[in-house]
Short mmCIF file of C-alpha atoms and ligand atoms in Angstrom, two decimals:
data_model
loop_
_atom_site.label_atom_id
_atom_site.label_comp_id
_atom_site.label_asym_id
_atom_site.label_seq_id
_atom_site.Cartn_x
_atom_site.Cartn_y
_atom_site.Cartn_z
CA UNK M 1254 -13.22 -48.51 131.60
CA UNK M 1255 -10.74 -46.87 133.95
CA UNK M 1256 -8.27 -44.57 132.26
CA UNK M 1257 -4.60 -45.56 132.41
CA UNK M 1258 -1.85 -43.11 133.08
CA UNK M 1259 1.69 -44.15 132.31
CA UNK M 1260 4.79 -42.28 133.36
CA UNK M 1261 8.29 -43.00 132.14
CA UNK M 1262 11.41 -40.90 131.84
CA UNK M 1263 11.23 -40.95 128.02
CA UNK M 1264 7.96 -40.81 126.19
CA UNK M 1265 7.86 -42.40 122.79
CA UNK M 1266 5.55 -40.29 120.58
CA UNK M 1267 4.41 -41.90 117.33
CA UNK M 1268 6.09 -40.52 114.27
CA UNK M 1269 3.73 -39.79 111.37
CA UNK M 1270 0.94 -41.74 113.06
CA UNK M 1271 2.97 -44.99 113.52
CA UNK M 1272 3.89 -46.14 117.04
CA UNK M 1273 7.63 -46.18 117.66
CA UNK M 1274 9.35 -49.60 117.20
CA UNK M 1275 10.69 -51.33 120.31
CA UNK M 1276 9.18 -53.78 122.70
CA UNK M 1277 8.30 -51.55 125.58
CA UNK M 1278 6.96 -48.71 123.49
CA UNK M 1279 4.68 -51.30 121.75
CA UNK M 1280 3.48 -52.72 125.07
CA UNK M 1281 2.76 -49.41 126.67
CA UNK M 1282 1.05 -48.01 123.53
CA UNK M 1283 -1.04 -51.18 123.37
CA UNK M 1284 -2.13 -50.84 126.97
CA UNK M 1285 -2.89 -47.18 126.62
CA UNK M 1286 -4.91 -47.75 123.45
CA UNK M 1287 -6.87 -50.49 125.17
CA UNK M 1288 -7.70 -48.50 128.25
CA UNK M 1289 -7.52 -45.01 126.73
CA UNK M 1290 -4.98 -42.90 128.49
CA UNK M 1291 -2.18 -40.58 129.10
CA UNK M 1292 1.53 -41.07 128.68
CA UNK M 1293 3.58 -38.53 130.59
CA UNK M 1294 7.37 -37.90 130.83
CA UNK M 1295 10.40 -36.20 129.29
CA UNK M 1296 9.92 -35.37 125.56
CA UNK M 1297 13.70 -35.84 124.91
CA UNK M 1298 14.37 -32.11 124.45
CA UNK M 1299 16.81 -29.98 126.51
CA UNK M 1300 15.68 -26.43 126.93
CA UNK M 1301 17.10 -23.21 128.35
CA UNK M 1302 14.95 -23.22 131.42
CA UNK M 1303 12.73 -25.73 133.24
CA UNK M 1304 8.93 -25.53 133.04
CA UNK M 1305 6.03 -27.46 134.61
CA UNK M 1306 3.72 -26.81 131.72
CA UNK M 1307 3.46 -29.96 129.59
CA UNK M 1308 3.11 -29.99 125.80
CA UNK M 1309 0.33 -32.41 124.78
CA UNK M 1310 -0.45 -34.20 121.54
CA UNK M 1311 -3.21 -36.69 120.81
CA UNK M 1312 -2.90 -39.83 118.72
CA UNK M 1313 -5.89 -42.16 118.63
CA UNK M 1314 -6.91 -43.04 122.14
CA UNK M 1315 -3.73 -41.65 123.73
CA UNK M 1316 -2.68 -38.24 125.03
CA UNK M 1317 1.09 -37.73 125.09
CA UNK M 1318 2.13 -35.08 127.54
CA UNK M 1319 5.81 -34.09 127.73
CA UNK M 1320 8.07 -31.75 129.61
CA UNK M 1321 11.51 -30.59 128.44
CA UNK M 1322 14.47 -30.88 130.81
CA UNK M 1323 16.70 -27.85 131.45
CA UNK M 1324 20.43 -28.40 130.70
CA UNK M 1325 21.09 -28.52 134.49
CA UNK M 1326 18.34 -31.17 134.99
CA UNK M 1327 19.56 -33.17 132.00
CA UNK M 1328 23.10 -33.17 133.41
CA UNK M 1329 22.22 -33.73 137.07
CA UNK M 1330 18.91 -35.69 137.04
CA UNK M 1331 19.20 -37.80 133.89
CA UNK M 1332 22.92 -38.26 133.35
CA UNK M 1333 23.89 -37.58 137.01
CA UNK M 1334 21.68 -39.30 139.57
CA UNK M 1335 19.82 -41.64 137.37
CA UNK M 1336 22.75 -42.87 135.26
CA UNK M 1337 25.91 -42.26 137.36
CA UNK M 1338 24.40 -43.21 140.69
CA UNK M 1339 21.31 -45.42 140.47
CA UNK M 1340 22.18 -47.24 137.29
CA UNK M 1341 25.72 -48.43 138.33
CA UNK M 1342 24.67 -49.40 141.81
CA UNK M 1343 21.61 -51.27 140.62
CA UNK M 1344 23.85 -53.02 138.09
CA UNK M 1345 26.25 -54.10 140.87
CA UNK M 1346 29.03 -51.73 139.67
CA UNK M 1347 29.95 -49.52 142.64
CA UNK M 1348 33.15 -48.53 140.98
CA UNK M 1349 31.23 -46.60 138.31
CA UNK M 1350 29.07 -44.67 140.90
CA UNK M 1351 29.78 -40.96 141.04
CA UNK M 1352 27.57 -39.59 143.88
CA UNK M 1353 27.19 -35.78 144.10
CA UNK M 1354 24.86 -33.71 146.19
CA UNK M 1355 23.62 -31.67 143.25
CA UNK M 1356 22.69 -34.90 141.45
CA UNK M 1357 20.59 -36.04 144.41
CA UNK M 1358 18.88 -32.64 144.66
CA UNK M 1359 18.09 -32.56 140.93
CA UNK M 1360 16.66 -36.08 141.09
CA UNK M 1361 14.26 -35.02 143.82
CA UNK M 1362 13.51 -31.69 142.12
CA UNK M 1363 12.63 -33.28 138.75
CA UNK M 1364 10.48 -35.95 140.30
CA UNK M 1365 8.56 -33.18 142.30
CA UNK M 1366 8.21 -31.24 139.07
CA UNK M 1367 6.90 -34.25 137.19
CA UNK M 1368 4.40 -34.79 140.02
CA UNK M 1369 3.08 -31.29 140.17
CA UNK M 1370 2.81 -31.11 136.37
CA UNK M 1371 1.11 -34.45 136.03
CA UNK M 1372 -1.33 -33.76 138.84
CA UNK M 1373 -2.82 -30.93 136.71
CA UNK M 1374 -3.68 -33.53 134.04
CA UNK M 1375 -5.23 -36.22 136.27
CA UNK M 1376 -8.97 -36.59 136.32
CA UNK M 1377 -9.30 -38.92 139.33
CA UNK M 1378 -10.42 -42.58 139.32
CA UNK M 1379 -7.42 -43.59 137.16
CA UNK M 1380 -4.77 -46.33 137.29
CA UNK M 1381 -1.29 -44.86 137.50
CA UNK M 1382 1.70 -46.90 136.29
CA UNK M 1383 5.20 -45.51 136.85
CA UNK M 1384 8.21 -47.06 135.04
CA UNK M 1385 11.80 -47.44 136.01
CA UNK M 1386 14.71 -46.15 138.03
CA UNK M 1387 14.53 -42.46 137.06
CA UNK M 1388 11.25 -42.17 138.94
CA UNK M 1389 11.66 -44.00 142.21
CA UNK M 1390 10.30 -40.98 144.26
CA UNK M 1391 7.43 -40.15 141.91
CA UNK M 1392 4.68 -42.08 143.78
CA UNK M 1393 5.45 -40.28 147.08
CA UNK M 1394 5.64 -36.95 145.26
CA UNK M 1395 2.22 -37.66 143.74
CA UNK M 1396 0.78 -38.47 147.15
CA UNK M 1397 2.13 -35.11 148.24
CA UNK M 1398 0.01 -33.55 145.44
CA UNK M 1399 -3.10 -35.27 146.92
CA UNK M 1400 -3.34 -38.08 144.44
CA UNK M 1401 -5.14 -40.98 146.04
CA UNK M 1402 -5.65 -43.41 143.10
CA UNK M 1403 -3.64 -46.69 143.05
CA UNK M 1404 -0.07 -46.17 141.80
CA UNK M 1405 2.03 -49.07 140.51
CA UNK M 1406 5.73 -49.09 139.87
CA UNK M 1407 7.68 -51.46 137.66
CA UNK M 1408 11.48 -51.67 137.89
CA UNK M 1409 12.99 -52.64 134.52
CA UNK M 1410 16.48 -53.06 135.83
CA UNK M 1411 17.86 -55.30 138.55
CA UNK M 1412 17.43 -54.54 142.28
CA UNK M 1413 20.76 -54.73 144.06
CA UNK M 1414 21.53 -56.84 147.08
CA UNK M 1415 21.16 -54.97 150.40
CA UNK M 1416 24.94 -54.79 150.97
CA UNK M 1417 25.45 -53.03 147.67
CA UNK M 1418 22.47 -50.79 148.07
CA UNK M 1419 23.88 -49.50 151.38
CA UNK M 1420 26.73 -47.87 149.46
CA UNK M 1421 24.24 -45.47 147.78
CA UNK M 1422 24.01 -42.33 149.93
CA UNK M 1423 20.31 -41.73 150.72
CA UNK M 1424 19.28 -45.33 150.06
CA UNK M 1425 16.86 -45.35 152.98
CA UNK M 1426 14.87 -42.49 151.46
CA UNK M 1427 14.80 -44.27 148.13
CA UNK M 1428 13.46 -47.45 149.82
CA UNK M 1429 10.86 -45.35 151.70
CA UNK M 1430 9.89 -43.75 148.36
CA UNK M 1431 9.08 -47.22 146.97
CA UNK M 1432 6.89 -48.03 149.94
CA UNK M 1433 4.49 -45.24 148.81
CA UNK M 1434 3.39 -47.29 145.80
CA UNK M 1435 0.46 -49.70 145.98
CA UNK M 1436 2.04 -52.30 143.73
CA UNK M 1437 5.73 -52.91 143.05
CA UNK M 1438 6.74 -55.04 140.10
CA UNK M 1439 10.17 -56.69 139.57
CA UNK M 1440 11.63 -58.68 136.63
CA UNK M 1441 12.74 -61.76 138.66
CA UNK M 1442 12.33 -63.53 142.01
CA UNK M 1443 15.90 -62.44 142.81
CA UNK M 1444 15.06 -58.76 142.43
CA UNK M 1445 11.97 -59.11 144.60
CA UNK M 1446 13.88 -61.07 147.22
CA UNK M 1447 16.66 -58.36 147.32
CA UNK M 1448 14.06 -55.62 147.79
CA UNK M 1449 12.31 -57.49 150.57
CA UNK M 1450 15.66 -58.09 152.29
CA UNK M 1451 16.53 -54.46 152.04
CA UNK M 1452 13.23 -53.25 153.69
CA UNK M 1453 13.42 -55.91 156.35
CA UNK M 1454 17.00 -54.95 157.30
CA UNK M 1455 16.35 -51.25 157.02
CA UNK M 1456 12.85 -50.77 158.45
CA UNK M 1457 12.01 -54.08 160.14
CA UNK M 1458 9.32 -54.58 157.49
CA UNK M 1459 7.01 -57.59 157.80
CA UNK M 1460 6.31 -59.77 154.83
CA UNK M 1461 3.13 -61.80 154.55
CA UNK M 1462 2.52 -63.43 151.15
CA UNK M 1463 2.75 -60.86 148.37
CA UNK M 1464 2.44 -57.98 150.78
CA UNK M 1465 4.97 -55.98 152.69
CA UNK M 1466 3.88 -54.05 155.72
CA UNK M 1467 6.22 -51.33 156.80
CA UNK M 1468 5.98 -47.96 158.57
CA UNK M 1469 2.17 -48.13 158.64
CA UNK M 1470 1.93 -48.78 154.85
CA UNK M 1471 1.03 -51.90 152.96
CA UNK M 1472 2.57 -52.57 149.51
CA UNK M 1473 1.72 -55.46 147.20
CA UNK M 1474 4.70 -56.93 145.31
CA UNK M 1475 5.08 -59.27 142.41
CA UNK M 1476 7.32 -60.65 139.67
CA UNK M 1477 6.42 -59.76 136.08
CA UNK M 1478 9.14 -60.78 133.56
CA UNK M 1479 8.96 -58.49 130.54
CA UNK M 1480 8.48 -60.42 127.32
CA UNK M 1481 8.22 -59.79 123.56
CA UNK M 1482 5.56 -60.07 120.86
CA UNK M 1483 6.75 -63.39 119.48
CA UNK M 1484 4.44 -63.49 116.35
CA UNK M 1485 5.28 -60.01 115.30
CA UNK M 1486 9.07 -60.69 115.55
CA UNK M 1487 8.93 -64.08 113.90
CA UNK M 1488 6.89 -62.60 111.04
CA UNK M 1489 9.35 -59.74 110.70
CA UNK M 1490 12.30 -62.22 110.69
CA UNK M 1491 10.67 -64.33 107.97
CA UNK M 1492 10.07 -61.32 105.81
CA UNK M 1493 13.68 -60.15 106.32
CA UNK M 1494 14.96 -63.22 104.44
CA UNK M 1495 13.61 -61.68 101.22
CA UNK M 1496 15.31 -58.29 101.56
CA UNK M 1497 18.36 -57.13 99.67
CA UNK M 1498 20.44 -56.55 102.80
CA UNK M 1499 19.94 -60.18 103.94
CA UNK M 1500 20.82 -61.55 100.51
CA UNK M 1501 23.99 -59.39 100.46
CA UNK M 1502 25.02 -60.59 103.89
CA UNK M 1503 24.48 -64.23 102.97
CA UNK M 1504 26.61 -63.76 99.92
CA UNK M 1505 29.37 -62.01 101.97
CA UNK M 1506 29.35 -64.74 104.60
CA UNK M 1507 29.62 -67.58 102.13
CA UNK M 1508 30.44 -70.69 104.14
CA UNK M 1509 31.32 -68.68 107.25
CA UNK M 1510 29.32 -68.73 110.46
CA UNK M 1511 28.01 -65.46 111.83
CA UNK M 1512 28.21 -64.79 115.54
CA UNK M 1513 26.16 -61.77 116.53
CA UNK M 1514 25.87 -59.32 119.41
CA UNK M 1515 23.70 -56.27 119.52
CA UNK M 1516 23.57 -53.99 122.58
CA UNK M 1517 23.53 -50.47 123.76
CA UNK M 1518 27.09 -49.38 124.29
CA UNK M 1519 26.93 -49.81 128.01
CA UNK M 1520 29.47 -51.20 130.57
CA UNK M 1521 26.77 -53.50 131.96
CA UNK M 1522 26.62 -55.46 128.74
CA UNK M 1523 29.98 -57.22 129.20
CA UNK M 1524 31.35 -56.18 125.83
CA UNK M 1525 35.02 -56.15 126.82
CA UNK M 1526 34.83 -59.73 128.15
CA UNK M 1527 32.85 -60.70 125.03
CA UNK M 1528 35.62 -59.35 122.68
CA UNK M 1529 38.17 -61.19 124.74
CA UNK M 1530 36.13 -64.31 124.50
CA UNK M 1531 36.07 -64.07 120.74
CA UNK M 1532 39.87 -63.69 120.69
CA UNK M 1533 40.13 -66.69 122.96
CA UNK M 1534 37.98 -68.67 120.46
CA UNK M 1535 40.43 -67.76 117.67
CA UNK M 1536 43.46 -68.60 119.88
CA UNK M 1537 42.22 -71.91 121.40
CA UNK M 1538 40.00 -73.26 118.62
CA UNK M 1539 42.29 -72.43 115.67
CA UNK M 1540 40.06 -74.17 113.21
CA UNK M 1541 37.50 -71.31 113.68
CA UNK M 1542 39.84 -68.86 112.01
CA UNK M 1543 38.62 -67.98 108.51
CA UNK M 1544 35.36 -69.78 109.27
CA UNK M 1545 33.63 -67.35 111.63
CA UNK M 1546 32.72 -63.72 111.66
CA UNK M 1547 31.86 -61.86 114.82
CA UNK M 1548 29.53 -58.87 114.31
CA UNK M 1549 29.02 -56.59 117.25
CA UNK M 1550 26.52 -53.75 116.92
CA UNK M 1551 26.94 -51.29 119.83
CA UNK M 1552 24.45 -48.44 119.60
CA UNK M 1553 25.73 -45.19 121.10
CA UNK M 1554 24.18 -44.37 124.47
CA UNK M 1555 24.71 -41.82 127.29
CA UNK M 1556 28.01 -40.84 125.60
CA UNK M 1557 28.46 -37.76 127.83
CA UNK M 1558 29.20 -40.03 130.78
CA UNK M 1559 32.97 -40.67 130.92
CA UNK M 1560 32.68 -44.53 131.48
CA UNK M 1561 30.63 -44.81 128.25
CA UNK M 1562 33.09 -42.77 126.22
CA UNK M 1563 36.03 -44.75 127.65
CA UNK M 1564 34.29 -48.05 126.79
CA UNK M 1565 33.77 -46.87 123.20
CA UNK M 1566 37.48 -46.08 122.92
CA UNK M 1567 38.41 -49.45 124.49
CA UNK M 1568 36.20 -51.45 122.13
CA UNK M 1569 37.55 -49.65 119.02
CA UNK M 1570 41.05 -50.54 120.25
CA UNK M 1571 40.14 -54.22 120.91
CA UNK M 1572 38.41 -54.64 117.50
CA UNK M 1573 41.51 -53.14 115.83
CA UNK M 1574 43.80 -55.43 117.83
CA UNK M 1575 41.90 -58.66 116.97
CA UNK M 1576 41.59 -57.75 113.28
CA UNK M 1577 45.25 -56.60 113.22
CA UNK M 1578 46.30 -59.95 114.70
CA UNK M 1579 44.10 -62.37 112.82
CA UNK M 1580 42.68 -60.78 109.61
CA UNK M 1581 43.83 -62.07 106.28
CA UNK M 1582 43.51 -60.86 102.66
CA UNK M 1583 40.08 -62.51 102.39
CA UNK M 1584 38.85 -62.41 105.94
CA UNK M 1585 38.08 -59.81 108.57
CA UNK M 1586 37.07 -61.52 111.91
CA UNK M 1587 35.44 -58.65 113.78
CA UNK M 1588 32.84 -56.29 112.35
CA UNK M 1589 32.34 -53.65 115.09
CA UNK M 1590 29.53 -51.20 114.31
CA UNK M 1591 29.18 -48.31 116.71
CA UNK M 1592 25.80 -47.25 115.23
CA UNK M 1593 22.08 -47.60 115.82
CA UNK M 1594 20.22 -49.79 113.27
CA UNK M 1595 16.50 -50.05 112.74
CA UNK M 1596 14.89 -52.97 114.55
CA UNK M 1597 13.93 -54.72 111.18
CA UNK M 1598 17.60 -54.73 110.21
CA UNK M 1599 18.69 -56.24 113.51
CA UNK M 1600 16.02 -59.01 113.31
CA UNK M 1601 17.29 -59.90 109.85
CA UNK M 1602 20.85 -60.15 111.18
CA UNK M 1603 19.63 -62.35 114.06
CA UNK M 1604 18.02 -64.66 111.52
CA UNK M 1605 21.22 -65.10 109.59
CA UNK M 1606 23.35 -65.81 112.68
CA UNK M 1607 24.45 -69.24 113.91
CA UNK M 1608 25.17 -67.86 117.43
CA UNK M 1609 23.69 -65.04 119.43
CA UNK M 1610 26.00 -63.71 122.08
CA UNK M 1611 24.15 -61.95 124.93
CA UNK M 1612 26.56 -61.71 127.86
CA UNK M 1613 25.67 -58.83 130.18
CA UNK M 1614 27.50 -58.61 133.56
CA UNK M 1615 24.05 -57.86 135.01
CA UNK M 1616 20.75 -57.15 133.30
CA UNK M 1617 17.22 -56.71 134.58
CA UNK M 1618 15.81 -58.89 131.79
CA UNK M 1619 17.41 -58.31 128.40
CA UNK M 1620 15.04 -58.39 125.45
CA UNK M 1621 17.76 -58.74 122.74
CA UNK M 1622 18.20 -62.45 123.64
CA UNK M 1623 14.42 -63.01 123.45
CA UNK M 1624 14.30 -61.25 120.04
CA UNK M 1625 17.25 -63.41 118.92
CA UNK M 1626 15.36 -66.55 119.66
CA UNK M 1627 12.06 -65.41 118.11
CA UNK M 1628 13.91 -64.39 114.95
CA UNK M 1629 15.27 -67.94 114.30
CA UNK M 1630 14.20 -70.34 111.58
CA UNK M 1631 12.34 -73.09 113.55
CA UNK M 1632 13.68 -75.75 111.13
CA UNK M 1633 17.32 -74.63 111.42
CA UNK M 1634 17.66 -72.46 114.52
CA UNK M 1635 20.86 -70.75 115.75
CA UNK M 1636 22.03 -71.08 119.33
CA UNK M 1637 21.78 -68.51 122.12
CA UNK M 1638 24.83 -68.05 124.38
CA UNK M 1639 23.41 -66.19 127.41
CA UNK M 1640 24.83 -64.71 130.58
CA UNK M 1641 23.52 -66.44 133.71
CA UNK M 1642 23.37 -62.91 135.23
CA UNK M 1643 20.71 -61.67 132.90
CA UNK M 1644 17.15 -61.79 134.12
CA UNK M 1645 16.14 -63.74 130.98
CA UNK M 1646 18.43 -66.68 132.15
CA UNK M 1647 15.67 -67.63 134.62
CA UNK M 1648 13.37 -68.39 131.71
CA UNK M 1649 15.68 -69.47 128.82
CA UNK M 1650 17.06 -72.75 130.01
CA UNK M 1651 17.48 -73.77 126.35
CA UNK M 1652 20.33 -71.32 126.00
CA UNK M 1653 23.97 -72.14 126.70
CA UNK M 1654 24.30 -70.31 130.04
CA UNK M 1655 27.69 -68.77 130.84
CA UNK M 1656 29.35 -66.72 133.48
CA UNK M 1657 29.95 -63.42 131.62
CA UNK M 1658 33.25 -62.79 133.43
CA UNK M 1659 34.63 -66.19 132.34
CA UNK M 1660 36.13 -65.47 128.96
CA UNK M 1661 37.22 -69.11 128.38
CA UNK M 1662 33.74 -70.45 129.32
CA UNK M 1663 32.21 -68.08 126.72
CA UNK M 1664 34.71 -69.20 124.05
CA UNK M 1665 33.93 -72.87 124.85
CA UNK M 1666 30.17 -72.17 124.63
CA UNK M 1667 30.58 -70.56 121.20
CA UNK M 1668 32.50 -73.59 120.10
CA UNK M 1669 29.83 -75.93 121.47
CA UNK M 1670 27.10 -73.85 119.80
CA UNK M 1671 28.91 -74.00 116.45
CA UNK M 1672 29.21 -77.81 116.75
CA UNK M 1673 25.68 -78.39 118.01
CA UNK M 1674 23.66 -81.00 116.08
CA UNK M 1675 20.41 -79.93 114.46
CA UNK M 1676 18.18 -82.05 116.81
CA UNK M 1677 19.64 -80.40 119.91
CA UNK M 1678 19.29 -76.99 118.39
CA UNK M 1679 15.61 -77.57 117.63
CA UNK M 1680 14.99 -78.96 121.11
CA UNK M 1681 16.62 -75.99 122.80
CA UNK M 1682 14.71 -73.58 120.51
CA UNK M 1683 11.40 -75.27 121.28
CA UNK M 1684 11.95 -74.84 125.02
CA UNK M 1685 12.76 -71.17 124.57
CA UNK M 1686 10.02 -70.22 122.10
CA UNK M 1687 7.47 -72.02 124.24
CA UNK M 1688 8.48 -70.00 127.26
CA UNK M 1689 8.51 -66.75 125.21
CA UNK M 1690 4.95 -67.38 124.06
CA UNK M 1691 3.81 -68.12 127.68
CA UNK M 1692 5.57 -65.11 129.19
CA UNK M 1693 4.79 -62.74 126.37
CA UNK M 1694 4.77 -58.96 126.45
CA UNK M 1695 0.96 -59.00 126.62
CA UNK M 1696 0.98 -61.32 129.56
CA UNK M 1697 3.39 -59.09 131.39
CA UNK M 1698 1.11 -56.07 130.95
CA UNK M 1699 -2.12 -58.04 131.56
CA UNK M 1700 -0.96 -59.37 134.89
CA UNK M 1701 0.46 -56.09 136.12
CA UNK M 1702 -2.70 -54.22 135.15
CA UNK M 1703 -4.91 -56.91 136.69
CA UNK M 1704 -3.06 -56.62 140.00
CA UNK M 1705 -3.16 -52.85 139.92
CA UNK M 1706 -6.89 -52.88 139.23
CA UNK M 1707 -7.33 -55.18 142.24
CA UNK M 1708 -5.70 -52.53 144.39
CA UNK M 1709 -8.26 -50.06 143.07
CA UNK M 1710 -11.15 -52.44 143.77
CA UNK M 1711 -9.78 -53.08 147.35
CA UNK M 1712 -9.47 -49.38 147.99
CA UNK M 1713 -13.00 -48.78 146.80
CA UNK M 1714 -14.56 -51.60 148.84
CA UNK M 1715 -12.76 -50.45 152.04
CA UNK M 1716 -13.80 -46.74 151.52
O1 F6P D 737 17.32 -50.59 130.33
C1 F6P D 737 16.80 -49.43 130.86
C2 F6P D 737 16.40 -48.41 129.79
O2 F6P D 737 15.75 -47.31 130.38
C3 F6P D 737 15.55 -49.04 128.74
O3 F6P D 737 14.23 -49.05 129.12
C4 F6P D 737 15.90 -48.17 127.53
O4 F6P D 737 15.79 -48.77 126.32
C5 F6P D 737 17.30 -47.79 127.81
O5 F6P D 737 17.57 -47.93 129.17
C6 F6P D 737 17.63 -46.43 127.15
O6 F6P D 737 18.27 -45.63 127.95
P1 F6P D 737 18.30 -44.02 127.79
O7 F6P D 737 16.88 -43.50 127.98
O8 F6P D 737 19.19 -43.59 128.83
O9 F6P D 737 18.78 -43.74 126.37
#
């Protein structure tokens, strides 16, 4: 079988023989184990100087090869260009973009270094799968190293509309970089459509079927919505009912309804609007006072970037304000936890909640909402309130869909969720769980790999 090579900014190396938890790590590890392969990227360490010599470790069928980033590359490539330029623009937030020339240079430099380092590990005749926005130029850089095997790229985050993309200095080069891949995968039709539009407007590209022809190159494109492992999650959720933490929570909640949110602390997640929505619920639906508890878990992320630090401060203030205004001797309305919790703990919390609040201002897919649904008790499921601007909204029509900027609409949706009869909750749950089973994590990876293998077969038959 053809060897698979996966490249992502972060590499998730198993700890003491166990694969790291988390949907994507599980999917990638599964594919690599099936095909046998190599996972290449940043090992998460920041070193004094940069090097192109990877450190390798072997677990089962998989070789993990990692490079450290120098402090300058961490600041300028990872925090800088990837997360202060590409991330905000691709999440439709031009106000948060901080473009600097040294960021753009570092982005190119690190991608070139990844390519030259990786090319020493390639054997030829492999399938190469590049992941996400940190590595848009990697395919072209690999071609520069003489790599001729098919290279696929999957974008986990949204693709911005052409007019927004044009605000990103050097966007033409980034678009051209993407045209060096053989297969380009997006989360939703919207993202694929936006990419097509951008290459048509910029390069007069021609689209026929799934293929884009442009500047003498042909690229196949497709939509591959990332999913979850429903059975694994549902099993974990069922087991969580028996643990001490879940029993304690049940006791603490008493008759109260739990509303839960769990996100990385990121401005794209709509947390400020969500806190305002909960306050609007307490203001406009007064009978919810004393009877509901809103738990927001916000795991720290990219905290060296000013916008992230400012958001942390703002949320602390908002939680304090709501509790200061509404709390009573026997009731604290907001439980704000600025910590990272193990996945098993989150799944247990999802199972105990009546409402899952997932209201990003923009999100490529969002797996938290899918995990929330899979964690529910099929006989007595909670209700998902979901942003219509998350990729997952295209699949989860059983959720209560809201505009994440409309605080009053979110408050009303929470109220509707808390009043929803059991029959309707079950019906909505069935729609969503059926969809999650059809568009599972395994289906995502199977379809992408199948299409990438076809590119290899086509190349071989035309050689
Ligand atoms: O959503 C994009 C993403 O890269 C996810 O795949 C990942 O879980 C998250 O961001 C983590 O970000 P970082 O690597 O910056 O901590």
